[in-house]
Tab-separated table of C-alpha atoms and ligand atoms in Angstrom:
chain	number	residue	atom	x	y	z
A	1	MET	CA	-11.591	-13.079	27.285
A	2	ASP	CA	-7.887	-12.848	27.294
A	3	GLY	CA	-7.042	-9.290	28.134
A	4	SER	CA	-4.680	-9.017	25.320
A	5	PHE	CA	-7.542	-9.078	22.748
A	6	THR	CA	-10.148	-6.102	22.191
A	7	SER	CA	-13.116	-7.295	22.200
A	8	GLU	CA	-14.655	-11.382	22.113
A	9	LEU	CA	-14.921	-11.083	18.824
A	10	ALA	CA	-11.062	-10.446	18.195
A	11	GLN	CA	-10.208	-13.167	19.864
A	12	GLU	CA	-12.777	-15.558	18.252
A	13	LEU	CA	-11.462	-14.440	14.756
A	14	SER	CA	-7.681	-14.849	15.813
A	15	ALA	CA	-6.998	-18.983	15.349
A	16	PRO	CA	-8.498	-18.488	11.806
A	17	LEU	CA	-6.862	-15.196	10.797
A	18	LEU	CA	-3.246	-16.912	12.277
A	19	GLU	CA	-4.002	-19.893	10.608
A	20	ARG	CA	-4.743	-17.859	7.031
A	21	PHE	CA	-1.953	-15.767	7.736
A	22	THR	CA	0.971	-17.825	8.320
A	23	ARG	CA	-0.449	-19.885	5.165
A	24	TYR	CA	-0.465	-16.690	2.724
A	25	VAL	CA	2.877	-15.330	3.902
A	26	ARG	CA	4.959	-18.646	3.013
A	27	VAL	CA	3.495	-17.882	-1.061
A	28	ASP	CA	6.415	-15.626	-2.674
A	29	THR	CA	4.468	-13.247	-4.145
A	30	GLN	CA	7.198	-10.473	-4.425
A	31	SER	CA	6.346	-8.261	-7.540
A	32	ASP	CA	8.610	-7.582	-10.208
A	33	ARG	CA	9.589	-3.727	-11.122
A	34	ALA	CA	11.300	-4.531	-14.361
A	35	HIS	CA	7.994	-6.057	-15.683
A	36	ALA	CA	5.383	-3.603	-13.964
A	37	LEU	CA	4.303	-2.460	-17.284
A	38	ASP	CA	4.485	-5.353	-19.676
A	39	ARG	CA	3.519	-8.252	-17.864
A	40	ILE	CA	0.534	-8.858	-15.511
A	41	PRO	CA	0.857	-9.625	-13.342
A	42	SER	CA	4.705	-8.846	-13.226
A	43	SER	CA	5.626	-12.059	-11.469
A	44	ASP	CA	3.759	-15.312	-11.767
A	45	ASN	CA	3.768	-16.377	-8.363
A	46	GLN	CA	1.513	-13.949	-7.293
A	47	LEU	CA	-1.258	-16.208	-9.526
A	48	GLU	CA	-0.622	-19.082	-6.887
A	49	LEU	CA	-1.843	-17.108	-3.750
A	50	ALA	CA	-4.698	-15.608	-6.215
A	51	ARG	CA	-5.862	-19.168	-7.088
A	52	MET	CA	-5.790	-19.901	-3.150
A	53	LEU	CA	-7.828	-17.047	-2.310
A	54	VAL	CA	-10.399	-17.608	-4.783
A	55	SER	CA	-11.237	-21.375	-3.693
A	56	GLU	CA	-11.140	-20.338	-0.034
A	57	LEU	CA	-13.459	-17.502	-0.592
A	58	ARG	CA	-15.990	-20.205	-2.608
A	59	ASP	CA	-15.501	-22.400	0.345
A	60	ALA	CA	-16.523	-19.655	2.680
A	61	GLY	CA	-19.712	-19.265	0.722
A	62	LEU	CA	-18.778	-16.192	-1.573
A	63	GLN	CA	-20.369	-17.755	-4.733
A	64	ASP	CA	-18.849	-15.820	-7.575
A	65	ALA	CA	-15.483	-15.629	-6.633
A	66	GLU	CA	-12.956	-15.531	-9.622
A	67	LEU	CA	-9.493	-14.238	-10.725
A	68	ASP	CA	-9.517	-12.071	-13.761
A	69	ASP	CA	-7.150	-11.510	-16.809
A	70	GLN	CA	-5.579	-8.718	-14.654
A	71	GLY	CA	-4.788	-10.864	-12.249
A	72	VAL	CA	-7.583	-9.241	-9.613
A	73	VAL	CA	-9.390	-11.709	-7.570
A	74	MET	CA	-12.954	-10.338	-6.938
A	75	ALA	CA	-15.701	-11.714	-5.068
A	76	THR	CA	-19.299	-10.717	-3.592
A	77	LEU	CA	-21.064	-11.094	-0.078
A	78	PRO	CA	-24.376	-10.778	-0.746
A	79	GLY	CA	-25.739	-8.051	1.673
A	80	ASP	CA	-29.210	-8.570	4.099
A	81	ASP	CA	-32.849	-7.912	3.207
A	82	SER	CA	-32.362	-4.290	3.097
A	83	SER	CA	-29.042	-4.047	1.761
A	84	SER	CA	-30.478	-2.908	-2.111
A	85	ALA	CA	-31.304	-0.078	0.347
A	86	HIS	CA	-27.735	0.616	1.008
A	87	PRO	CA	-24.130	1.550	-0.765
A	88	VAL	CA	-21.772	-1.497	-1.864
A	89	ILE	CA	-18.908	-1.443	0.184
A	90	GLY	CA	-15.383	-2.901	-0.952
A	91	LEU	CA	-12.518	-4.242	0.785
A	92	VAL	CA	-9.513	-3.858	-0.910
A	93	ALA	CA	-5.963	-5.479	0.308
A	94	HIS	CA	-3.081	-6.300	-2.045
A	95	MET	CA	-1.228	-9.775	-2.582
A	96	ASP	CA	2.094	-8.782	-3.536
A	97	THR	CA	5.075	-8.460	-1.743
A	98	SER	CA	7.805	-5.188	-1.897
A	99	PRO	CA	10.981	-6.091	-4.291
A	100	ASP	CA	12.906	-4.597	-1.277
A	101	ALA	CA	13.422	-7.513	0.698
A	102	SER	CA	13.409	-11.145	-0.128
A	103	GLY	CA	10.084	-13.135	-0.198
A	104	GLU	CA	11.267	-16.318	-0.582
A	105	GLY	CA	11.230	-19.292	1.595
A	106	VAL	CA	8.976	-17.205	4.065
A	107	GLU	CA	9.249	-19.146	7.843
A	108	PRO	CA	7.161	-17.420	10.083
A	109	ILE	CA	7.712	-17.528	13.672
A	110	VAL	CA	4.968	-16.574	16.327
A	111	HIS	CA	6.252	-15.311	19.677
A	112	ARG	CA	3.436	-16.106	21.927
A	113	GLY	CA	2.949	-13.279	24.554
A	114	TYR	CA	5.599	-11.123	23.929
A	115	ASP	CA	7.687	-10.099	26.719
A	116	GLY	CA	9.037	-6.889	25.869
A	117	SER	CA	12.665	-8.499	25.420
A	118	VAL	CA	14.825	-7.776	22.222
A	119	ILE	CA	13.718	-10.269	19.656
A	120	VAL	CA	16.745	-12.043	17.834
A	121	LEU	CA	15.785	-13.720	14.830
A	122	PRO	CA	17.370	-17.156	13.976
A	123	LYS	CA	18.667	-16.020	10.267
A	124	GLY	CA	20.296	-13.033	8.976
A	125	SER	CA	21.198	-11.075	12.553
A	126	THR	CA	17.835	-9.434	12.183
A	127	ARG	CA	17.575	-7.912	15.591
A	128	LEU	CA	13.704	-5.819	16.601
A	129	ASP	CA	14.550	-4.041	19.686
A	130	PRO	CA	11.573	-2.246	21.405
A	131	ASP	CA	13.463	0.866	22.390
A	132	SER	CA	13.717	2.039	18.630
A	133	MET	CA	10.267	0.497	17.491
A	134	PRO	CA	7.896	2.263	19.906
A	135	ALA	CA	4.897	-0.138	18.095
A	136	LEU	CA	6.583	-3.167	19.269
A	137	ARG	CA	6.710	-1.445	23.078
A	138	GLY	CA	3.023	-1.283	22.578
A	139	ALA	CA	2.583	-4.913	21.600
A	140	LEU	CA	3.584	-6.099	24.965
A	141	GLY	CA	1.965	-9.617	25.986
A	142	HIS	CA	0.667	-9.798	22.048
A	143	ASP	CA	1.253	-12.731	19.927
A	144	VAL	CA	3.731	-11.301	17.353
A	145	ILE	CA	4.899	-12.865	14.481
A	146	THR	CA	7.680	-12.105	12.703
A	147	SER	CA	9.825	-14.105	9.672
A	148	SER	CA	13.154	-16.065	10.628
A	149	GLY	CA	14.983	-12.980	9.856
A	150	ASP	CA	16.302	-13.563	6.123
A	151	THR	CA	13.163	-12.437	4.203
A	152	LEU	CA	10.186	-9.973	4.932
A	153	LEU	CA	6.936	-11.288	6.269
A	154	GLY	CA	4.839	-10.069	4.232
A	155	ALA	CA	2.508	-8.812	6.784
A	156	ASP	CA	2.168	-5.744	4.108
A	157	ASP	CA	-0.246	-6.755	2.955
A	158	LYS	CA	-0.975	-10.681	3.796
A	159	ALA	CA	-2.589	-9.263	7.003
A	160	GLY	CA	-4.903	-7.355	5.237
A	161	VAL	CA	-5.783	-10.304	2.932
A	162	ALA	CA	-5.937	-12.700	6.173
A	163	GLU	CA	-8.125	-10.083	7.802
A	164	ILE	CA	-10.817	-9.748	4.923
A	165	VAL	CA	-10.998	-13.413	4.420
A	166	THR	CA	-12.132	-14.298	7.616
A	167	ALA	CA	-14.353	-11.164	8.833
A	168	VAL	CA	-16.565	-12.085	5.193
A	169	ALA	CA	-15.876	-15.819	5.993
A	170	TYR	CA	-16.992	-14.684	9.728
A	171	LEU	CA	-20.209	-12.417	7.995
A	172	ALA	CA	-21.061	-15.546	5.815
A	173	ALA	CA	-21.357	-17.935	8.667
A	174	HIS	CA	-23.467	-15.735	10.680
A	175	PRO	CA	-26.032	-14.853	8.005
A	176	GLU	CA	-28.597	-13.236	10.802
A	177	LEU	CA	-25.727	-9.940	11.718
A	178	PRO	CA	-26.934	-7.265	9.271
A	179	ARG	CA	-25.021	-6.504	5.838
A	180	PRO	CA	-24.482	-4.198	3.170
A	181	THR	CA	-23.747	-5.648	-0.112
A	182	ILE	CA	-19.742	-6.500	0.189
A	183	ARG	CA	-17.094	-6.668	-2.659
A	184	VAL	CA	-13.857	-7.892	-2.084
A	185	ALA	CA	-11.012	-7.059	-4.341
A	186	PHE	CA	-7.377	-8.341	-4.234
A	187	THR	CA	-4.743	-6.847	-6.494
A	188	PRO	CA	-1.499	-7.727	-7.799
A	189	ASP	CA	1.393	-5.535	-8.047
A	190	GLU	CA	0.391	-2.456	-5.685
A	191	GLU	CA	3.876	-2.601	-4.476
A	192	VAL	CA	5.073	-1.780	-8.338
A	193	GLY	CA	2.449	1.010	-8.332
A	194	GLN	CA	-0.118	-0.823	-10.531
A	195	GLY	CA	-2.436	-2.404	-7.881
A	196	GLY	CA	-5.064	0.777	-8.247
A	197	HIS	CA	-4.826	0.302	-11.909
A	198	ARG	CA	-5.520	-3.309	-12.311
A	199	LEU	CA	-9.122	-3.101	-10.535
A	200	SER	CA	-11.866	-2.685	-13.015
A	201	LEU	CA	-14.426	-0.464	-11.181
A	202	GLU	CA	-17.310	-1.386	-13.639
A	203	ARG	CA	-16.917	-4.987	-12.482
A	204	PHE	CA	-16.057	-4.273	-9.343
A	205	GLY	CA	-19.235	-2.402	-8.830
A	206	ALA	CA	-18.638	-0.731	-5.492
A	207	ASP	CA	-19.926	2.606	-4.403
A	208	CYS	CA	-16.733	3.146	-1.911
A	209	ALA	CA	-14.507	1.133	-0.622
A	210	TYR	CA	-11.716	0.468	2.166
A	211	THR	CA	-8.036	-0.866	1.684
A	212	LEU	CA	-6.805	-2.757	4.624
A	213	ASP	CA	-3.261	-1.584	4.048
A	214	GLY	CA	-1.889	0.298	7.018
A	215	SER	CA	-0.261	-0.168	9.987
A	216	ASP	CA	-0.369	1.145	13.625
A	217	ILE	CA	-3.679	-0.162	15.427
A	218	GLY	CA	-6.543	2.676	14.851
A	219	GLY	CA	-5.051	4.013	12.019
A	220	LEU	CA	-7.261	5.557	8.984
A	221	GLN	CA	-5.465	7.222	6.349
A	222	ASP	CA	-7.577	9.558	4.353
A	223	GLU	CA	-4.688	11.402	3.100
A	224	THR	CA	-1.626	10.140	0.756
A	225	PHE	CA	0.739	12.251	-1.503
A	226	SER	CA	0.401	13.425	-4.543
A	227	ALA	CA	2.942	11.919	-6.779
A	228	ASP	CA	4.999	12.271	-9.987
A	229	GLU	CA	8.036	10.181	-11.393
A	230	ALA	CA	10.377	12.002	-13.893
A	231	THR	CA	13.044	11.311	-16.166
A	232	VAL	CA	15.932	13.508	-16.990
A	233	THR	CA	17.906	12.153	-20.010
A	234	VAL	CA	21.043	13.680	-21.137
A	235	THR	CA	22.728	12.517	-24.952
A	236	GLY	CA	26.045	13.557	-25.105
A	237	VAL	CA	28.458	13.095	-28.120
A	238	ASP	CA	30.429	9.633	-27.575
A	239	ILE	CA	33.739	8.972	-29.561
A	240	HIS	CA	36.790	6.957	-28.936
A	241	PRO	CA	38.516	8.308	-25.737
A	242	GLY	CA	41.825	8.240	-27.668
A	243	THR	CA	40.593	10.636	-30.191
A	244	ALA	CA	38.083	12.646	-28.380
A	245	THR	CA	39.679	15.802	-27.812
A	246	GLY	CA	37.596	18.613	-27.768
A	247	LYS	CA	34.639	16.449	-29.315
A	248	MET	CA	33.675	14.305	-26.409
A	249	VAL	CA	30.042	15.287	-24.710
A	250	ASN	CA	30.272	12.672	-21.211
A	251	ALA	CA	26.362	12.554	-20.695
A	252	LEU	CA	27.252	10.332	-17.457
A	253	ARG	CA	29.176	13.778	-16.145
A	254	ILE	CA	26.327	15.688	-17.622
A	255	ALA	CA	23.808	14.025	-15.468
A	256	ALA	CA	25.844	13.857	-12.567
A	257	GLU	CA	26.089	17.634	-12.250
A	258	ILE	CA	22.725	17.917	-12.470
A	259	VAL	CA	22.022	15.220	-10.047
A	260	ALA	CA	24.654	17.831	-7.520
A	261	ALA	CA	23.282	20.666	-8.610
A	262	LEU	CA	19.819	19.743	-6.642
A	263	PRO	CA	18.975	21.178	-3.157
A	264	SER	CA	21.101	18.591	-0.703
A	265	ASP	CA	20.235	19.924	2.445
A	266	ARG	CA	16.096	20.162	1.872
A	267	LEU	CA	14.032	18.595	-0.449
A	268	THR	CA	15.262	15.044	0.097
A	269	PRO	CA	13.515	12.430	1.693
A	270	GLU	CA	16.344	12.409	4.263
A	271	THR	CA	15.864	15.586	5.202
A	272	THR	CA	12.282	15.792	5.141
A	273	SER	CA	9.051	14.586	7.409
A	274	GLY	CA	5.551	15.414	8.137
A	275	ARG	CA	3.934	17.014	5.492
A	276	GLU	CA	6.987	18.104	3.859
A	277	GLY	CA	7.678	16.895	0.250
A	278	PHE	CA	11.000	15.717	-1.564
A	279	LEU	CA	12.526	15.232	-4.892
A	280	HIS	CA	14.133	12.008	-4.999
A	281	PRO	CA	16.689	10.647	-7.802
A	282	PHE	CA	16.258	6.762	-7.523
A	283	GLU	CA	18.232	5.555	-10.487
A	284	PHE	CA	21.206	6.653	-12.468
A	285	THR	CA	21.915	4.488	-15.676
A	286	GLY	CA	23.684	5.269	-18.716
A	287	THR	CA	27.103	5.639	-20.649
A	288	ALA	CA	29.165	8.285	-21.804
A	289	GLY	CA	26.860	8.778	-24.980
A	290	GLN	CA	23.050	8.856	-23.061
A	291	ALA	CA	22.222	8.975	-19.539
A	292	SER	CA	19.639	9.167	-17.638
A	293	VAL	CA	18.075	9.322	-13.582
A	294	SER	CA	14.880	8.755	-12.669
A	295	PHE	CA	13.423	10.430	-10.048
A	296	ILE	CA	10.137	10.479	-8.008
A	297	LEU	CA	8.598	13.837	-7.037
A	298	ARG	CA	6.153	13.918	-3.733
A	299	ASP	CA	4.000	16.078	-1.705
A	300	PHE	CA	0.893	16.366	-0.362
A	301	ASP	CA	0.035	19.461	-1.964
A	302	GLU	CA	-0.502	19.652	-5.579
A	303	GLN	CA	1.039	23.261	-5.957
A	304	ALA	CA	4.313	22.230	-4.129
A	305	LEU	CA	4.804	19.129	-6.075
A	306	ARG	CA	4.470	21.318	-9.573
A	307	ALA	CA	7.034	23.738	-7.388
A	308	HIS	CA	9.139	20.586	-7.007
A	309	ALA	CA	9.342	19.744	-11.036
A	310	ASP	CA	10.187	23.268	-11.646
A	311	VAL	CA	13.502	23.057	-9.532
A	312	LEU	CA	14.512	19.505	-11.399
A	313	ARG	CA	13.623	21.524	-15.138
A	314	ARG	CA	15.271	24.411	-13.760
A	315	THR	CA	18.525	23.057	-12.809
A	316	ALA	CA	19.125	20.553	-15.618
A	317	GLU	CA	18.238	23.595	-18.280
A	318	GLU	CA	21.222	25.333	-16.402
A	319	VAL	CA	23.429	22.541	-16.483
A	320	ALA	CA	22.653	22.140	-20.112
A	321	ALA	CA	23.282	25.446	-20.821
A	322	ARG	CA	27.009	25.038	-19.852
A	323	GLU	CA	27.676	22.576	-22.794
A	324	PRO	CA	25.169	23.439	-25.902
A	325	ARG	CA	26.154	20.381	-27.741
A	326	ALA	CA	24.296	18.110	-25.536
A	327	ARG	CA	20.820	17.431	-25.415
A	328	VAL	CA	18.987	17.345	-22.086
A	329	GLU	CA	15.490	16.190	-22.172
A	330	VAL	CA	12.700	16.321	-18.606
A	331	GLU	CA	10.116	14.134	-18.506
A	332	ILE	CA	7.267	14.186	-16.063
A	333	ARG	CA	4.703	11.390	-14.992
A	334	GLU	CA	1.679	11.779	-12.914
A	335	GLN	CA	1.557	8.285	-10.490
A	336	TYR	CA	-1.311	9.364	-8.231
A	337	ARG	CA	-2.784	11.798	-6.551
A	338	ASN	CA	-3.914	13.009	-2.812
A	339	MET	CA	-7.033	11.532	-1.708
A	340	ARG	CA	-8.391	14.052	0.496
A	341	GLU	CA	-9.904	16.553	-1.290
A	342	ALA	CA	-12.265	13.764	-3.376
A	343	LEU	CA	-12.873	11.884	0.429
A	344	ASP	CA	-13.674	15.037	1.791
A	345	ARG	CA	-16.350	15.372	-0.766
A	346	VAL	CA	-18.170	12.046	0.672
A	347	PRO	CA	-17.709	12.495	4.303
A	348	ASP	CA	-19.295	9.303	5.685
A	349	VAL	CA	-16.996	7.064	3.927
A	350	VAL	CA	-14.127	8.574	6.700
A	351	ALA	CA	-16.524	8.416	9.230
A	352	ALA	CA	-17.976	5.074	8.876
A	353	GLY	CA	-14.314	3.709	8.944
A	354	GLU	CA	-13.795	5.978	12.412
A	355	ALA	CA	-17.051	4.453	13.739
A	356	ALA	CA	-15.967	1.260	12.915
A	357	ILE	CA	-12.301	1.502	14.756
A	358	ARG	CA	-14.551	3.042	17.761
A	359	ALA	CA	-16.802	0.214	18.003
A	360	GLU	CA	-14.072	-2.209	18.224
A	361	GLY	CA	-13.173	-0.167	21.477
A	362	LEU	CA	-10.279	1.818	19.734
A	363	GLN	CA	-9.486	5.788	19.570
A	364	PRO	CA	-9.291	6.176	15.790
A	365	VAL	CA	-5.805	7.899	14.701
A	366	LYS	CA	-6.145	9.908	11.588
A	367	GLU	CA	-3.080	10.292	9.586
A	368	ALA	CA	-1.174	11.754	6.366
A	369	ILE	CA	0.382	8.977	4.471
A	370	ARG	CA	3.933	9.749	3.421
A	371	GLY	CA	3.375	7.215	0.266
A	372	GLY	CA	0.596	5.968	-1.817
A	373	THR	CA	-1.703	3.074	-1.504
A	374	ASP	CA	-4.008	1.336	-4.123
A	375	GLY	CA	-6.584	3.619	-2.407
A	376	SER	CA	-4.711	7.018	-4.085
A	377	ILE	CA	-5.238	5.701	-7.580
A	378	LEU	CA	-8.696	4.489	-7.179
A	379	THR	CA	-9.697	7.209	-5.378
A	380	GLU	CA	-8.409	9.459	-7.935
A	381	ARG	CA	-10.175	6.863	-11.093
A	382	GLY	CA	-13.701	7.923	-8.890
A	383	LEU	CA	-13.875	5.256	-6.234
A	384	PRO	CA	-13.595	6.630	-2.698
A	385	THR	CA	-11.124	4.534	-0.665
A	386	PRO	CA	-9.401	5.385	2.457
A	387	ASN	CA	-6.985	3.047	4.432
A	388	LEU	CA	-7.322	1.051	7.463
A	389	PHE	CA	-4.891	-0.403	9.758
A	390	THR	CA	-3.880	-3.752	9.473
A	391	GLY	CA	-1.598	-4.080	12.782
A	392	GLY	CA	1.717	-5.244	10.422
A	393	HIS	CA	4.732	-3.025	10.928
A	394	GLU	CA	8.070	-2.101	9.592
A	395	PHE	CA	7.093	-2.679	6.173
A	396	HIS	CA	9.343	-3.933	3.479
A	397	SER	CA	12.201	-4.823	5.643
A	398	THR	CA	13.744	-8.246	7.267
A	399	ARG	CA	12.030	-6.737	10.395
A	400	GLU	CA	9.007	-6.781	9.525
A	401	TRP	CA	6.813	-8.035	11.903
A	402	ALA	CA	2.549	-8.076	13.015
A	403	SER	CA	0.661	-8.291	16.243
A	404	LEU	CA	-1.829	-11.484	15.958
A	405	GLN	CA	-4.075	-9.502	18.841
A	406	GLU	CA	-3.892	-6.275	16.432
A	407	MET	CA	-4.554	-7.956	13.338
A	408	SER	CA	-7.591	-9.605	15.342
A	409	ALA	CA	-8.165	-5.942	16.042
A	410	ALA	CA	-8.456	-5.160	12.164
A	411	ALA	CA	-10.792	-8.319	11.120
A	412	ALA	CA	-13.285	-7.376	14.145
A	413	MET	CA	-13.407	-3.620	12.772
A	414	ILE	CA	-14.332	-4.992	9.293
A	415	VAL	CA	-17.260	-6.928	10.861
A	416	ARG	CA	-18.671	-3.831	12.913
A	417	LEU	CA	-18.066	-1.711	9.593
A	418	ALA	CA	-20.189	-4.153	7.748
A	419	GLY	CA	-23.087	-3.208	10.622
A	420	ILE	CA	-22.285	0.617	10.724
A	421	TRP	CA	-23.058	0.441	6.399
A	422	ALA	CA	-26.362	-1.562	7.061
A	423	SER	CA	-27.659	0.870	9.558
A	424	GLY	CA	-28.974	2.925	6.908
A	425	GLU	CA	-27.789	6.281	8.096
A	426	LEU	CA	-24.803	7.038	5.655
A	427	SER	CA	-24.658	7.523	1.853
A	428	VAL	CA	-21.692	7.841	-0.442
A	429	GLY	CA	-23.340	10.968	-1.639
A	430	GLY	CA	-21.809	13.719	0.608
A	431	GLY	CA	-25.712	15.246	1.599
A	432	ALA	CA	-28.333	13.400	1.636
A	433	PRO	CA	-28.340	9.616	1.739
A	434	LEU	CA	-28.800	7.430	-0.979
A	435	ALA	CA	-32.745	7.120	-1.745
A	436	GLY	CA	-34.731	4.713	0.135
A	437	ALA	CA	-31.156	4.622	2.463
A	438	SER	CA	-33.178	5.857	5.467
A	439	ARG	CA	-35.499	2.775	7.389
B	501	ZN	ZN1	1.039	-2.701	1.326
């Protein structure tokens, strides 16, 4: 066996995995924030990859592969003879890429047997420096895949998509291997916050699921931020500037005062880390007559999240009180909730993920993500869904890269996860195994 791989299985999966991955990343599937709510999917190009995946899953022997009216691809890998006694396991990855960097004309480059030096990409003066990217230093001797420098790579999350397709195709070709019934779902619009809402849980029919949307090898995330979005709208009095004396109330100015009055030395993304939350203005629009500022609020703790909302409301009220002719409204909407509490109630789901990572010869690294996944929304909707690593890194940027060896380890981990769920000792119920699960 080539010693850069975690197992013979991983090495065997690497060639079909690389072929799929480099094909998927060439399809531009960037989602569109402006149409996140009024179009399904937000960008038509995501459907191109969706259709590719449907026919590929069918070719692999998953007979019911289909694309639904929500832009979600679903398919079933039937379980073995004992599978009716086991939970149905879902595997989920997202097809879209981030709107934060171009996904058009992605030209993947495979750097075989990475030698540890700085990688300079041909376009966009993009450099990958192992001194500032510890994970890249860990990929010494790996086949490192990058973009050509002027686009993102799209490992987020086409690494996850390619790993799932490769693993279920392998299982389909090896009917002698034990497996539960596996449901596969590829979602659109995760990067614009909609992926987890698009998936019909009823049609999916899984008892628990795993997103393949993480990063570092061995990583398993069972905790995410709880997230709200807020809009502060200021209505002023607009009037011709030439005759505005004593009458104009400038909404832009008041909105700017609210932003300026918020804490800037704490409670911001740029001053927090680890388990600290924040309150982050990300869009400022308007005119002298009306202005609005959009915020995201994040924390691992829901009570702390509410406290951040209070800071925003109080600050807006204090600034508004200085100008009674202006109207200031603060609207707060829930986005997703930390999955931890819900996952703690079904401990076997995370335990099986950890066991699959160990079965691939790796040490599970459990961590909290300063963000959300499709799984945050799915878990909140009632489908327990932790997140597993994919071997992709530096997401949402032109420096994005992936290790073929780490990706292959992830695909092998999925095959092992199937065996673990088919062993009959685990349940999605917390206490006793599901009826008849122990043979
Ligand atoms: Zn992702």
